Structure formats: structure tokens, C-alpha cells
Coordinates of C-alpha atoms in Angstrom, one line a residue:
X141 CA 133.9 106.3 130.9
X142 CA 130.5 106.3 132.7
X143 CA 127.4 106.1 130.5
X144 CA 124.0 106.7 131.9
X145 CA 120.4 106.4 130.5
X146 CA 118.0 109.2 130.8
X147 CA 114.5 110.0 129.6
X148 CA 114.1 113.2 127.7
X149 CA 114.3 115.2 124.5
X150 CA 118.0 115.8 124.1
X151 CA 121.4 114.6 125.3
X152 CA 125.0 114.8 124.1
X153 CA 128.5 113.4 124.8
X154 CA 131.8 112.7 123.1
X155 CA 131.9 108.9 123.3
X156 CA 128.7 107.2 122.5
X157 CA 124.9 107.6 122.5
X158 CA 121.8 105.6 122.2
X159 CA 118.4 107.0 121.4
X160 CA 115.0 105.3 121.2
X161 CA 111.3 106.1 121.0
X162 CA 110.5 104.4 124.3
X163 CA 111.7 102.2 127.2
X164 CA 114.5 104.0 129.0
X165 CA 115.4 100.7 130.7
X166 CA 116.1 99.1 127.3
X167 CA 118.1 102.2 126.3
X168 CA 120.2 101.8 129.5
X169 CA 120.9 98.2 128.4
X170 CA 122.2 99.5 125.1
X171 CA 124.3 102.0 126.9
X172 CA 125.8 99.3 129.0
X173 CA 126.7 97.5 125.8
X174 CA 128.7 100.5 124.7
X175 CA 130.3 100.7 128.1
X176 CA 131.4 97.1 127.8
X177 CA 133.3 98.0 124.6
X178 CA 130.5 97.1 122.2
X179 CA 129.9 98.7 118.8
X180 CA 126.9 100.9 117.7
X181 CA 125.4 97.7 116.3
X182 CA 125.8 95.9 119.7
X183 CA 124.1 98.8 121.4
X184 CA 121.2 99.1 119.0
X185 CA 120.5 95.3 119.0
X186 CA 120.7 95.0 122.7
X187 CA 118.2 97.9 123.1
X188 CA 115.8 96.3 120.6
X189 CA 116.1 92.8 122.2
X190 CA 115.4 94.3 125.6
X191 CA 112.4 96.3 124.4
X192 CA 110.7 93.1 123.3
X193 CA 111.0 91.6 126.7
X194 CA 109.8 94.7 128.5
X195 CA 106.6 94.9 126.5
X196 CA 106.0 91.1 126.5
X197 CA 105.9 91.1 122.7
X198 CA 103.0 93.5 122.3
X199 CA 104.2 96.2 119.9
X200 CA 107.4 94.4 118.9
X201 CA 108.3 90.8 119.2
X202 CA 111.1 88.3 118.8
X203 CA 108.8 86.9 116.1
X204 CA 108.5 90.4 114.5
X205 CA 110.7 91.9 111.9
X206 CA 113.1 94.8 111.4
X207 CA 115.1 96.9 109.0
X208 CA 118.3 98.7 109.6
X209 CA 121.1 100.9 108.2
X210 CA 124.7 100.8 109.4
X211 CA 127.3 103.5 108.7
X212 CA 130.8 101.9 108.8
X213 CA 132.9 105.0 109.7
X214 CA 136.2 103.4 108.8
X215 CA 135.1 102.5 105.3
X216 CA 132.8 105.5 104.9
X217 CA 130.0 103.2 103.6
X218 CA 126.4 102.5 104.4
X219 CA 124.9 99.1 104.4
X220 CA 121.2 98.1 104.9
X221 CA 119.8 94.9 106.2
X222 CA 116.3 93.6 105.2
X223 CA 115.1 91.4 108.0
X224 CA 111.5 92.0 107.3
X225 CA 108.7 89.4 107.1
X226 CA 108.7 86.8 104.4
X227 CA 105.6 85.6 102.7
X228 CA 105.0 81.8 103.0
X229 CA 105.7 79.9 99.8
X230 CA 102.1 78.5 99.8
X231 CA 100.5 82.0 100.2
X232 CA 99.3 82.4 96.6
X233 CA 96.1 84.3 97.1
X234 CA 97.0 87.2 99.4
X235 CA 93.9 89.3 98.8
X236 CA 91.8 86.6 100.4
X237 CA 93.7 86.7 103.7
X238 CA 91.0 87.5 106.3
X239 CA 91.3 91.1 107.5
X240 CA 91.7 92.5 111.0
X241 CA 88.6 91.5 113.0
X242 CA 88.7 87.9 111.8
X243 CA 91.6 86.1 113.7
X244 CA 93.2 83.6 111.3
X245 CA 96.6 82.0 110.9
X246 CA 97.0 83.2 107.3
X247 CA 97.7 86.6 108.9
X248 CA 101.0 85.3 110.2
X249 CA 104.2 85.8 108.2
X250 CA 107.7 84.3 108.5
X251 CA 109.5 86.3 111.2
X252 CA 112.8 88.1 110.5
X253 CA 113.7 89.6 113.8
X254 CA 116.0 87.1 115.5
X255 CA 117.6 86.0 112.2
X256 CA 118.3 89.7 111.5
X257 CA 119.8 90.3 114.9
X258 CA 122.2 87.4 114.5
X259 CA 123.2 88.5 110.9
X260 CA 123.7 92.1 112.0
X261 CA 125.8 91.1 115.0
X262 CA 127.9 88.6 113.0
X263 CA 129.0 91.4 110.7
X264 CA 129.3 94.5 112.8
X265 CA 129.1 93.3 116.5
X266 CA 132.1 93.2 118.8
X267 CA 130.6 91.7 122.0
X268 CA 129.8 88.0 122.2
X269 CA 126.3 87.3 121.0
X270 CA 125.1 85.9 124.3
X271 CA 125.9 89.2 126.0
X272 CA 123.3 91.0 123.9
X273 CA 120.6 88.8 125.3
X274 CA 121.5 89.1 129.0
X275 CA 119.3 92.1 129.8
X276 CA 116.4 90.5 128.0
X277 CA 116.9 87.3 130.0
X278 CA 117.2 89.3 133.2
X279 CA 113.9 91.1 132.7
X280 CA 112.1 88.0 131.5
X281 CA 113.3 86.0 134.5
X282 CA 113.1 88.5 137.3
X283 CA 110.1 90.3 135.9
X284 CA 109.3 94.0 135.8
X285 CA 106.6 96.3 137.2
X286 CA 103.7 96.9 134.8
X287 CA 103.2 100.6 134.1
X288 CA 99.8 102.1 134.2
X289 CA 100.1 102.8 130.5
X290 CA 101.0 99.2 129.7
X291 CA 98.2 98.0 132.0
X292 CA 95.7 100.1 130.0
X293 CA 96.7 98.5 126.7
X294 CA 96.7 95.0 128.3
X295 CA 93.1 95.7 129.5
X296 CA 92.2 96.8 125.9
X297 CA 93.7 93.6 124.5
X298 CA 92.6 91.2 127.3
X299 CA 90.4 89.2 124.9
X300 CA 93.4 88.5 122.8
X301 CA 95.8 87.9 125.7
X302 CA 93.5 85.4 127.3
X303 CA 92.3 83.7 124.1
X304 CA 94.7 80.7 124.5
X305 CA 96.1 78.9 127.5
X306 CA 99.6 80.1 127.1
X307 CA 98.5 83.7 127.2
X308 CA 96.5 83.1 130.4
X309 CA 99.6 81.6 131.9
X310 CA 101.6 84.8 131.3
X311 CA 99.0 87.5 132.0
X312 CA 96.8 86.2 134.8
X313 CA 97.5 86.7 138.4
X314 CA 97.2 83.9 141.0
X315 CA 93.5 84.8 141.7
X316 CA 92.6 84.6 138.0
X317 CA 92.4 88.3 137.3
X318 CA 94.4 90.1 134.6
X319 CA 97.6 91.6 135.9
X320 CA 97.4 95.3 136.4
X321 CA 99.5 98.4 136.9
X322 CA 102.1 98.1 139.7
X323 CA 102.1 94.3 139.6
X324 CA 105.1 92.3 138.4
X325 CA 105.1 90.5 135.1
X326 CA 107.6 87.6 134.9
X327 CA 108.1 85.5 131.7
X328 CA 110.0 82.4 132.7
X329 CA 109.3 80.5 129.5
X330 CA 110.6 83.4 127.5
X331 CA 113.8 83.5 129.7
X332 CA 114.4 79.8 128.9
X333 CA 113.8 80.4 125.2
X334 CA 116.3 83.3 125.2
X335 CA 118.9 81.2 127.0
X336 CA 118.5 78.6 124.2
X337 CA 119.0 81.3 121.5
X338 CA 122.1 82.6 123.4
X339 CA 123.5 79.1 123.3
X340 CA 122.4 77.8 119.9
X341 CA 121.9 81.0 117.9
X342 CA 118.9 82.0 115.9
X343 CA 118.7 78.5 114.4
X344 CA 116.8 77.5 117.6
X345 CA 113.9 79.6 116.3
X346 CA 114.2 78.7 112.6
X347 CA 115.1 75.0 112.5
X348 CA 114.8 73.9 116.1
X349 CA 112.0 73.1 118.7
X350 CA 110.6 76.7 118.7
X351 CA 110.1 76.7 114.9
X352 CA 108.3 73.4 115.1
X353 CA 105.9 74.6 117.8
X354 CA 105.4 77.9 115.9
X355 CA 104.5 76.2 112.6
X356 CA 102.1 73.8 114.4
X357 CA 100.3 76.5 116.2
X358 CA 99.9 78.8 113.2
X359 CA 98.7 76.0 110.9
X360 CA 96.2 75.0 113.6
X361 CA 94.7 78.5 113.2
X362 CA 94.5 78.0 109.4
X363 CA 98.0 79.4 108.5
X364 CA 100.1 78.3 105.6
X365 CA 103.6 78.6 107.1
X366 CA 105.8 75.4 106.8
X367 CA 109.1 74.3 108.3
X368 CA 110.6 74.9 104.9
X369 CA 109.6 78.5 105.1
X370 CA 111.4 78.8 108.4
X371 CA 114.5 76.9 107.3
X372 CA 114.9 79.0 104.2
X373 CA 114.6 82.4 105.8
X374 CA 117.7 84.5 105.3
X375 CA 118.2 88.2 106.1
X376 CA 119.3 90.2 103.0
X377 CA 122.2 92.7 103.0
X378 CA 122.2 95.6 100.6
X379 CA 125.9 96.6 100.6
X380 CA 127.6 99.9 99.9
X381 CA 124.4 101.7 99.2
X382 CA 124.7 104.6 96.7
X383 CA 124.2 108.0 98.2
X384 CA 122.5 111.0 96.6
X385 CA 124.1 114.4 96.8
X386 CA 121.6 116.9 98.3
X387 CA 122.9 120.3 99.3
X388 CA 126.1 119.7 101.3
X389 CA 125.0 116.2 102.4
X390 CA 125.0 112.7 101.0
X391 CA 121.6 111.1 101.7
X392 CA 121.5 107.3 101.9
X393 CA 118.1 105.7 101.8
X394 CA 115.6 104.1 99.4
X395 CA 115.5 105.8 96.0
X396 CA 112.0 107.2 96.3
X397 CA 113.1 109.0 99.5
X398 CA 116.1 110.5 97.8
X399 CA 114.1 111.6 94.8
X400 CA 111.9 113.8 97.1
X401 CA 114.9 115.8 98.2
X402 CA 116.0 116.3 94.6
X403 CA 112.5 117.6 93.8
X404 CA 112.6 120.0 96.7
X405 CA 116.0 121.3 95.5
X406 CA 114.4 121.9 92.1
X407 CA 111.5 123.7 93.8
X408 CA 113.9 125.9 95.7
X409 CA 112.2 125.1 98.9
X410 CA 114.9 126.7 101.1
X411 CA 114.5 130.0 99.2
X412 CA 110.8 130.1 100.1
X413 CA 111.5 130.4 103.8
X414 CA 111.0 127.7 106.4
X415 CA 107.8 125.7 106.0
X416 CA 106.8 126.7 109.6
X417 CA 106.7 130.3 108.4
X418 CA 105.9 130.0 104.7
X419 CA 102.6 128.5 103.4
X420 CA 104.2 128.2 100.0
X421 CA 107.1 126.1 101.3
X422 CA 104.7 123.9 103.4
X423 CA 102.5 123.4 100.3
X424 CA 105.4 122.2 98.1
X425 CA 107.0 120.2 100.8
X426 CA 103.8 118.2 101.4
X427 CA 103.0 117.9 97.7
X428 CA 106.4 116.3 97.1
X429 CA 106.2 114.2 100.3
X430 CA 102.9 112.8 99.0
X431 CA 104.4 111.7 95.7
X432 CA 104.0 108.1 96.8
X433 CA 100.3 108.5 96.7
X434 CA 100.6 108.8 92.9
X435 CA 103.7 106.8 92.0
X436 CA 103.5 104.2 94.8
X437 CA 106.1 103.8 97.6
X438 CA 106.1 103.4 101.3
X439 CA 102.8 101.6 102.3
X440 CA 100.9 102.7 99.3
X441 CA 100.4 101.3 95.8
X442 CA 99.8 104.4 93.7
X443 CA 98.9 104.4 90.1
X444 CA 100.2 101.9 87.6
X445 CA 102.0 103.1 84.4
X446 CA 99.0 102.5 82.2
X447 CA 96.9 104.8 84.5
X448 CA 99.6 107.5 84.4
X449 CA 99.9 107.1 80.6
X450 CA 96.3 108.0 80.2
X451 CA 97.0 111.5 81.6
X452 CA 100.7 112.1 81.1
X453 CA 102.0 109.7 78.5
X454 CA 105.6 111.2 78.3
X455 CA 105.9 110.9 82.1
X456 CA 104.8 107.3 82.0
X457 CA 107.3 106.6 79.2
X458 CA 110.2 108.0 81.2
X459 CA 109.1 106.3 84.4
X460 CA 109.1 103.0 82.6
X461 CA 112.8 103.3 82.2
X462 CA 114.8 104.5 85.2
X463 CA 112.2 106.3 87.4
X464 CA 114.9 107.8 89.5
X465 CA 117.1 109.3 86.8
X466 CA 117.8 113.0 86.4
X467 CA 115.6 113.0 83.3
X468 CA 112.7 111.4 85.2
X469 CA 113.1 113.8 88.1
X470 CA 113.2 116.8 85.9
X471 CA 110.1 115.7 84.0
X472 CA 108.3 114.8 87.2
X473 CA 108.9 118.3 88.6
X474 CA 107.6 119.9 85.3
X475 CA 104.5 117.7 85.4
X476 CA 103.8 118.5 89.1
X477 CA 103.4 122.1 88.2
X478 CA 100.8 121.3 85.4
X479 CA 97.1 120.6 85.7
X480 CA 97.8 117.0 84.6
X481 CA 99.3 116.4 88.0
X482 CA 96.1 117.4 89.7
X483 CA 94.3 114.8 87.5
X484 CA 96.7 112.1 88.6
X485 CA 96.3 113.0 92.2
X486 CA 92.5 112.8 91.8
X487 CA 92.8 109.4 90.2
X488 CA 95.1 108.2 92.9
X489 CA 92.7 109.4 95.7
X490 CA 89.8 107.6 94.0
X491 CA 91.8 104.4 93.8
X492 CA 92.9 104.8 97.4
X493 CA 89.2 105.3 98.4
X494 CA 88.3 102.0 96.8
X495 CA 91.1 100.2 98.6
X496 CA 90.2 101.7 102.0
X497 CA 86.5 100.9 101.5
X498 CA 87.4 97.2 101.4
X499 CA 88.9 97.4 104.8
X500 CA 86.7 100.0 106.4
X501 CA 85.3 97.6 109.0
X502 CA 88.7 96.5 110.0
X503 CA 89.9 100.1 110.4
X504 CA 86.9 101.0 112.5
X505 CA 87.4 98.0 114.7
X506 CA 91.0 98.8 115.2
X507 CA 90.1 102.4 116.1
X508 CA 87.6 101.2 118.6
X509 CA 90.0 98.7 120.1
X510 CA 92.5 101.4 121.0
X511 CA 90.3 104.4 121.5
X512 CA 91.4 106.7 124.4
X513 CA 89.7 109.8 125.7
X514 CA 91.4 113.2 125.4
X515 CA 92.2 113.4 129.1
X516 CA 94.0 110.0 129.0
X517 CA 95.8 111.1 125.8
X518 CA 97.8 113.7 127.7
X519 CA 101.5 112.9 127.7
X520 CA 102.9 112.0 131.1
X521 CA 106.1 110.5 132.3
X522 CA 104.4 107.1 132.1
X523 CA 104.0 107.7 128.3
X524 CA 107.5 106.4 127.9
X525 CA 106.1 103.0 128.7
X526 CA 103.0 103.1 126.4
X527 CA 103.3 100.6 123.6
X528 CA 102.8 101.7 120.1
X529 CA 103.4 99.1 117.4
X530 CA 106.9 100.1 116.4
X531 CA 110.2 101.2 118.0
X532 CA 113.1 103.0 116.5
X533 CA 116.6 102.7 117.9
X534 CA 119.7 104.8 116.8
X535 CA 123.2 104.3 118.3
X536 CA 126.6 105.9 117.7
X537 CA 129.8 104.5 119.1
X538 CA 133.1 106.2 119.9
X539 CA 134.4 105.3 116.5
X540 CA 131.6 107.2 114.7
X541 CA 129.8 104.1 113.5
X542 CA 126.0 104.4 113.5
X543 CA 123.2 101.8 113.6
X544 CA 119.7 102.9 112.9
X545 CA 116.9 100.4 113.0
X546 CA 113.1 100.1 113.3
X547 CA 111.4 97.0 114.6
X548 CA 107.8 96.1 114.9
X549 CA 105.0 93.6 114.7
X550 CA 103.4 95.7 112.0
X551 CA 100.0 94.7 113.4
X552 CA 97.8 95.6 116.3
X553 CA 99.5 95.3 119.7
X554 CA 99.6 91.5 120.3
X555 CA 97.7 90.9 117.1
X556 CA 94.4 89.0 117.3
X557 CA 95.5 85.3 117.6
X558 CA 96.8 85.3 121.2
X559 CA 99.5 82.8 120.2
X560 CA 102.6 82.7 122.5
X561 CA 105.3 80.1 121.7
X562 CA 107.7 79.7 124.7
X563 CA 106.6 83.3 125.7
X564 CA 107.2 84.8 122.3
X565 CA 104.1 86.6 120.9
X566 CA 103.0 85.7 117.4
X567 CA 101.0 88.4 115.6
X568 CA 99.2 88.7 112.3
X569 CA 100.6 91.5 110.1
X570 CA 99.1 90.1 106.9
X571 CA 95.7 90.9 108.2
X572 CA 96.6 94.5 107.4
X573 CA 99.0 94.0 104.5
X574 CA 97.2 91.9 101.9
X575 CA 98.3 94.2 99.1
X576 CA 101.9 94.2 100.2
X577 CA 101.8 90.4 100.6
X578 CA 100.4 90.2 97.1
X579 CA 103.0 92.5 95.7
X580 CA 105.8 90.6 97.4
X581 CA 104.5 87.2 96.2
X582 CA 105.2 83.8 97.6
X583 CA 108.5 83.8 99.3
X584 CA 109.0 87.5 98.9
X585 CA 109.8 90.2 101.4
X586 CA 107.4 92.7 102.8
X587 CA 110.1 95.4 103.1
X588 CA 110.8 95.3 99.4
X589 CA 107.1 95.4 98.5
X590 CA 106.6 98.4 100.8
X591 CA 109.6 100.2 99.3
X592 CA 111.2 100.3 102.8
X593 CA 114.6 98.8 103.4
X594 CA 117.0 100.5 105.8
X595 CA 116.7 103.8 107.5
X596 CA 117.7 107.1 105.8
X597 CA 121.1 108.5 106.9
X598 CA 122.4 111.9 106.1
X599 CA 126.3 111.9 105.9
X600 CA 128.5 115.0 105.8
X601 CA 132.3 115.2 105.7
X602 CA 132.7 111.5 106.5
X603 CA 130.3 111.3 109.5
X604 CA 126.6 110.7 110.0
X605 CA 125.1 114.1 110.5
X606 CA 121.6 112.7 111.1
X607 CA 120.1 109.2 111.5
X608 CA 116.5 108.6 112.8
X609 CA 114.0 106.0 113.8
X610 CA 110.3 106.7 113.8
X611 CA 106.9 105.3 114.9
X612 CA 103.2 106.3 114.7
X613 CA 100.8 107.6 112.1
X614 CA 103.0 110.6 111.4
X615 CA 106.3 109.0 112.2
X616 CA 107.6 108.8 108.7
X617 CA 106.4 112.3 107.9
X618 CA 108.1 113.7 111.0
X619 CA 111.3 111.9 110.2
X620 CA 111.2 113.4 106.7
X621 CA 110.8 116.9 108.2
X622 CA 113.7 116.4 110.5
X623 CA 115.8 115.5 107.4
X624 CA 114.4 118.5 105.5
X625 CA 115.4 120.8 108.4
X626 CA 118.9 119.5 108.6
X627 CA 119.8 119.0 104.9
X628 CA 117.9 121.9 103.2
X629 CA 117.6 124.4 106.0
X630 CA 120.8 123.7 108.0
X631 CA 119.0 123.5 111.3
X632 CA 120.5 121.5 114.2
X633 CA 118.5 118.8 115.8
X634 CA 117.4 120.9 118.7
X635 CA 116.4 123.7 116.4
X636 CA 114.4 121.2 114.4
X637 CA 112.4 119.7 117.3
X638 CA 111.5 123.3 118.3
X639 CA 109.8 123.8 114.9
X640 CA 106.2 122.8 114.2
X641 CA 105.8 119.5 112.3
X642 CA 103.0 118.7 109.9
X643 CA 100.9 115.6 110.6
X644 CA 99.2 112.8 108.7
X645 CA 95.6 111.7 109.4
X646 CA 94.6 108.2 110.2
X647 CA 92.3 108.3 107.2
X648 CA 94.5 109.7 104.4
X649 CA 91.5 110.8 102.4
X650 CA 90.5 113.4 105.0
X651 CA 91.9 116.9 105.3
X652 CA 94.6 117.2 108.0
X653 CA 93.3 119.0 111.1
X654 CA 96.5 120.6 112.0
X655 CA 96.6 122.1 115.6
X656 CA 97.0 125.8 116.0
X657 CA 97.1 128.1 119.0
X658 CA 99.5 126.2 121.2
X659 CA 103.3 125.8 121.7
X660 CA 104.9 124.0 118.9
X661 CA 102.0 124.5 116.5
X662 CA 101.8 126.2 113.1
X663 CA 100.4 129.7 112.9
X664 CA 96.9 129.9 111.4
X665 CA 97.9 132.2 108.6
X666 CA 100.6 129.8 107.4
X667 CA 98.1 127.0 107.2
X668 CA 95.6 129.2 105.4
X669 CA 98.2 130.3 102.9
X670 CA 99.0 126.6 102.2
X671 CA 95.3 125.8 102.0
X672 CA 94.7 128.5 99.4
X673 CA 97.4 126.9 97.3
X674 CA 95.7 123.5 97.5
X675 CA 96.9 121.7 100.6
X676 CA 94.1 119.8 102.2
X677 CA 94.6 121.2 105.7
X678 CA 92.2 122.7 108.3
X679 CA 93.5 124.9 111.2
X680 CA 92.2 123.2 114.3
X681 CA 92.0 124.7 117.8
X682 CA 90.2 121.8 119.4
X683 CA 93.0 119.4 120.3
X684 CA 90.6 116.5 120.6
X685 CA 89.9 116.9 116.8
X686 CA 93.5 117.6 115.8
X687 CA 95.8 115.2 113.9
X688 CA 98.5 113.8 116.2
X689 CA 100.9 110.9 116.6
X690 CA 104.4 110.3 115.2
X691 CA 107.5 110.1 117.3
X692 CA 111.0 110.4 116.0
X693 CA 114.3 109.6 117.7
X694 CA 117.5 110.8 116.1
X695 CA 121.2 110.9 116.7
X696 CA 124.0 112.9 115.0
X697 CA 127.8 112.9 115.0
X698 CA 128.3 116.6 114.5
X699 CA 131.3 118.6 113.2
X700 CA 132.5 119.4 116.7
X701 CA 132.9 115.7 117.4
X702 CA 130.1 115.6 119.9
X703 CA 127.4 112.9 119.5
X704 CA 124.0 114.4 120.1
X705 CA 120.6 112.7 120.5
X706 CA 117.2 114.3 120.3
X707 CA 113.7 113.1 120.1
X708 CA 110.5 114.7 118.7
X709 CA 107.1 113.8 120.0
X710 CA 104.7 114.7 117.3
X711 CA 101.3 114.8 119.1
X712 CA 98.8 117.6 119.2
X713 CA 98.0 116.8 122.8
X714 CA 101.5 117.1 124.1
X715 CA 102.6 120.0 126.3
X716 CA 106.3 120.6 125.7
X717 CA 106.9 120.6 129.5
X718 CA 105.8 117.0 129.6
X719 CA 107.7 115.7 126.6
X720 CA 110.8 115.0 128.8
X721 CA 109.1 111.9 130.2
X722 CA 108.0 110.5 126.9
X723 CA 111.2 109.3 125.3
X724 CA 114.3 107.4 126.3
X725 CA 117.9 108.5 125.5
X726 CA 121.3 107.7 126.7
X727 CA 124.4 109.8 126.9
X728 CA 128.1 109.4 127.5
X729 CA 129.6 111.4 130.3

């Protein structure tokens, strides 16, 4: 069996497959893990580990965090692992954590990535642990050529990269200039660290020398992390997750995500026609997707029960019990069709506006730090090597097991502190996540407070029919639409990526400027129909003004036994002919 890595939008094969949002070389490492007899878990973890090395810890790091779902084909069960950041025990005033724009050690949280990798491998891996680290060690030791895209981001973040001596050691050339495109980036200290982890396990980073240096550096910057925080960190398994029956599928995922599909069934979304052709279907799909803005959920707080009770007391009463029960879903659907729901949406938007106003300066600084002109924003083959701040990885093995994970620094690329401990970047996610940190509380998990543990998997007839990873402003929304296409409309993955996908705006309070007039875009009349019903959308012909962003990588074990991988690049500036170079996949031949 010969497995190869390719960059593109689709691939298929009967034995095993790995898909990812970026870094074809890392995908190739995952494929080689399958070729060596590894499981889907081995392949996904190897890919993620290698991605960290190949971006020098910018968008994702060995001191980052991740969340995954695993389908155990033999048992027919889905398990989720929460290896997200933990809040330091001494962090008892989260809302006072300095925001982005003010580098501070309190922005640093307890990392989960390496502990999560070890826990996931121990349970579902087949290869020796040290083998998963070999590609990362190779690229750290031998170095790799910096792409022009990565060089651009390095230049944008040069103030951070060169803030401390250890960053200057990594990123400066012999003549004292910042390394640029086409030059080789080697990370010998990182290679040594990874060899220690390969020999001693994740404990080296949680109880050993690395942890001690990490705690010392973070506390020197004003942070509150202690060695006890590091020693006590444990990834959390959520076993045998309950699935929700939706159409002919069983959907595994967080309850708020499942509820949206039950609401779309009640709405009869599929009977309205596909949302790419029906403004009515688009309106209701987006109204249901944005449920979190009112009730709280992924990366948003929503209204509390007292605020809901002031407008819809019966709904508040039912939500106070089991908010995901059939009774709650039925009442929710009834309320969403009444004027009261519009009042709740208005309250939620006003509350969100207040929250965003508090971090307006941070958002503006972040936007300026990463601003690109339209010409540069064109997608090219080099786009496969442009860091975002998140990567998704999905792998299926010959036995039908699937691992789907997302890992990230959940911060700006390389953060603001410029801390590198033995070559591992340390970022400051709490500078963006004060509310999530407050909700989690001292010692709590960010994943739980964000309502995000594991990746959604759609299972049909004992096989995973669709599993995805996502990244970018519209990543979650695009993944949602991929699931809608598969579960409610019965579209294949390739049919789905050929359909327009609605976007999110960076500022959620602004109307979505959805592109029209180009390949893969909505028709103007569909958007105007949805707009007339109340969707805050503006048909946009100027691509420079259009909403964009959001990449999804998916894999499916379909009824014919073939494993298929397909990726969707959700950007208004993308020409479909250039999308082939944007994403990395692997196939079995």
C-alpha cells in the first residue's frame, strides 16, 4: 500500500486518508504514520505535531491546546477529549486581564496540547509514542525553507519575535536581519526538547525542566501560573457521547450544535429548497445558526435566564430545566417565530455591542497588525503555507476509525509576549478570552466555558459519514453548512464544496457583505429574498469589501467503502482554479 500526500480540494482511496487545512508536508507525515500501520489517531496526532514545528509555533504550538473527537469503529462509539487550556488557580479576577495590545503574563493559560497528545495516543494509538514525534524532530533539526507567506507574517510580527533574546536566536540570520522567504529556519533547541518528550513523555513539559522554565518566564511577565497548575493538568475524556438522530444520520457533538439540527428539521428546511437557491431557507438556516447569540454557546455569552424571562417567561422556565429537551426545542421553535424572539435578538445585540466596545482598541490593533491588501489576499499555491491561528486535522484508517481534531494558540500568531521556552512559543490567549476565563473560573477549562469540546461527527450505518475541522472567521459556520448539506440535503462532500457558503463578519454587529457575481457566490436575488425576511446581509460585488475567511477540511467513510477527503476554502477573494494549492490532503492508492 503506497500512500501519498497532495495539495488540493479532494482525494479518495480505500485504505486511509488524512485531510488538513494547511501544511502538505505535515499531512504527508500523517500519511506515513498510516503506512507504518498506525491508527487514525496516530495519523492525526503526527500531523498536528508536525504542523507545530513547520510554523515555529506561530498559529499553533506545543504549548497550545486542542479538542478532538474519535470514532471507534469496532465499538461504534464516539469519544471526545478536552485538552483545552486550563485557567491558573490563582486567576480570580479574569476581567482585569490586560487585553491584546498590552503584553502581560496573565494572558498565558495552562497549555493542554502535549498532555492531550499523550492521552489520546495512550488510548487509541498503535505506533510507539516516539514515532509520532520523529517528523517534528526532523524538521526542527534539519530546518525547512520559509515560504513567502510565512515570511510575510514573520515580518508583521517581527516586534514580537524579536522582543526577547530567545526569539532573536531563532529568527535572526547571521547578519542580524530577520530571516526571510527562501531562507532556512532550523530550531535546534526545539529538536532537543522534542527528543526529551519522546523519551520521557509529556511529563517533561508539565513536571520537568521545561515546566520550571515556562513558569519562571511567565511569572516574570506578571503571570499567575504555578508549578502546581502544571502538575495538576489532566486532559478530560468524555466517553460514549450520546448521539442525536437527525434525518438518516446520528449527529455526535456538543448539545447546542445538535439542537440546531433539530430546529432545522422542525422548520422543514429541506422542503424550502437548498439555501443556495432559496432565500427563505438561507434566512432560517442563519437564524437558527445564530441561536448562540441569544442563548449563549460557542464563543459568545448570550443572555442570562433573567433577561430572557423579561421577554419570554415560559421559555426561560423551560430552559432553566433541560435546555436541550424535546419540550425546550419545541418551545424554542415556537418562540423563534414570534415577535418576542426579535426582542431577544435586539437585547442580545445590545449586550454584545457593550462587550465589544470594551475591547474595541484591541480588535483594531489586531486588525492593523495583520492587514493585507487585496492583491496580496489572492489565493496562490503558497497560501497552503500561510499561518492562520488554528488548524484542523481529520484522519480515517483502514478499519474505519476516525480522529477529528482542532488545535490552536487561540491568540494572535505568536501572541505578544515573544516567549520561547526551548524553542516552544508561549502565547497569551487570555488577552482575548477574559469572559471565557471568568466563566471557566480558577482551574476550569476554556473548552467547557466556550461550549466547545470535540468536533461534530455525522454517523450513518455504523460509519462516519462526515467529520470536519475548521479555521478562520467563518470556519465554524462553513463546517455547519457542510453538515447541513450532508445531513439535511443529502449532498456529497464534493457537491457541498461546489455550493456557495454564507460568511460571518469580523465584527458580528455589522451586516454580512456576502459576495455576488463570481464563481461559488450566491445569486443576488437569493440574498435579497433573505434580506427582505430579516437577514442582515448586503449583496457585495466589490470583493475587497466582501466577507471572507473560513476553511474547512473534511473526510468521509462513504457507503461504497471509499474514504474521501475534501476541503472548502471559504474566501471571497478565491478563484476556484487556485484553490488546489490552498489545502493539504493525503490519499491511499
